[in-house]
Amino acid sequence: VYHLARGGGRSWRDYEASDVAPTRRLAERCLERGVARFFYASSIAIYDAGRGAAPIDETTVPDAGLIRANAYARSKVENER
């Protein structure tokens, strides 16, 4: 299953309801039905890519300050968990 959808909103509560909860439900349904692979498309927004830091790869950790300030980035991190 490829999960490419995303929710939106103005507040963390909006993102939690429209993005995080539906993603969790979809992943749970996939587990229940024995889906072998679940691919989630996140966002480079969780890395504060605009600051000109080192290249981003699978070892790069999300920017904690950005996640606290940006509900969209926070929802992407929560979905990855």
Short mmCIF file of C-alpha atoms in Angstrom, two decimals:
data_model
loop_
_atom_site.label_atom_id
_atom_site.label_comp_id
_atom_site.label_asym_id
_atom_site.label_seq_id
_atom_site.Cartn_x
_atom_site.Cartn_y
_atom_site.Cartn_z
CA VAL A 1 0.00 0.00 0.00
CA TYR A 2 1.30 3.45 -0.95
CA HIS A 3 -0.03 6.18 1.33
CA LEU A 4 0.32 9.55 -0.40
CA ALA A 5 -2.66 11.42 1.05
CA ARG A 6 -2.38 14.17 3.62
CA GLY A 7 -4.65 16.22 5.80
CA GLY A 8 -4.43 19.85 6.66
CA GLY A 9 -5.63 22.60 8.89
CA ARG A 10 -4.57 25.56 10.94
CA SER A 11 -3.84 23.95 14.30
CA TRP A 12 -2.24 20.81 15.66
CA ARG A 13 -5.71 19.52 16.52
CA ASP A 14 -6.74 19.90 12.85
CA TYR A 15 -3.68 17.99 11.63
CA GLU A 16 -4.10 15.32 14.27
CA ALA A 17 -7.70 14.71 13.16
CA SER A 18 -7.20 14.98 9.40
CA ASP A 19 -3.73 13.47 8.93
CA VAL A 20 -2.34 11.58 11.94
CA ALA A 21 -5.46 9.64 12.98
CA PRO A 22 -6.40 8.56 9.42
CA THR A 23 -2.82 7.44 8.74
CA ARG A 24 -2.81 5.39 11.92
CA ARG A 25 -6.16 3.79 11.01
CA LEU A 26 -4.92 2.94 7.52
CA ALA A 27 -1.74 1.34 8.87
CA GLU A 28 -3.75 -0.66 11.42
CA ARG A 29 -6.10 -1.93 8.68
CA CYS A 30 -3.11 -2.96 6.60
CA LEU A 31 -1.74 -4.94 9.56
CA GLU A 32 -5.12 -6.58 10.13
CA ARG A 33 -5.31 -7.68 6.51
CA GLY A 34 -1.74 -8.92 6.26
CA VAL A 35 -0.46 -6.26 3.88
CA ALA A 36 3.24 -7.01 3.43
CA ARG A 37 4.43 -3.45 2.80
CA PHE A 38 3.16 -0.02 3.73
CA PHE A 39 4.92 2.92 2.08
CA TYR A 40 4.33 6.34 3.62
CA ALA A 41 5.27 9.50 1.75
CA SER A 42 6.40 12.02 4.33
CA SER A 43 7.92 15.46 3.68
CA ILE A 44 11.29 17.13 3.57
CA ALA A 45 9.63 19.85 5.67
CA ILE A 46 10.58 17.97 8.84
CA TYR A 47 14.27 18.69 8.26
CA ASP A 48 14.30 22.49 7.91
CA ALA A 49 15.81 21.97 4.48
CA GLY A 50 16.06 25.69 3.76
CA ARG A 51 18.97 26.38 6.06
CA GLY A 52 21.66 24.96 3.79
CA ALA A 53 22.74 22.19 6.14
CA ALA A 54 24.43 18.95 5.17
CA PRO A 55 22.71 16.67 2.66
CA ILE A 56 19.58 14.93 3.93
CA ASP A 57 19.48 11.13 3.92
CA GLU A 58 17.85 8.31 5.89
CA THR A 59 20.08 9.02 8.91
CA THR A 60 19.02 12.68 9.20
CA VAL A 61 16.86 13.37 12.26
CA PRO A 62 13.90 15.77 12.17
CA ASP A 63 14.53 19.32 13.37
CA ALA A 64 13.02 19.48 16.88
CA GLY A 65 12.49 23.25 16.84
CA LEU A 66 10.71 23.15 13.53
CA ILE A 67 8.46 20.32 14.67
CA ARG A 68 7.36 22.31 17.73
CA ALA A 69 6.57 25.38 15.63
CA ASN A 70 5.03 23.78 12.54
CA ALA A 71 1.91 21.59 12.82
CA TYR A 72 2.37 20.21 9.29
CA ALA A 73 5.94 19.04 10.03
CA ARG A 74 4.82 17.64 13.37
CA SER A 75 2.08 15.60 11.69
CA LYS A 76 4.59 14.11 9.25
CA VAL A 77 6.88 13.05 12.12
CA GLU A 78 3.94 11.55 14.02
CA ASN A 79 2.87 9.63 10.94
CA GLU A 80 6.37 8.23 10.48
CA ARG A 81 6.34 6.94 14.06
#
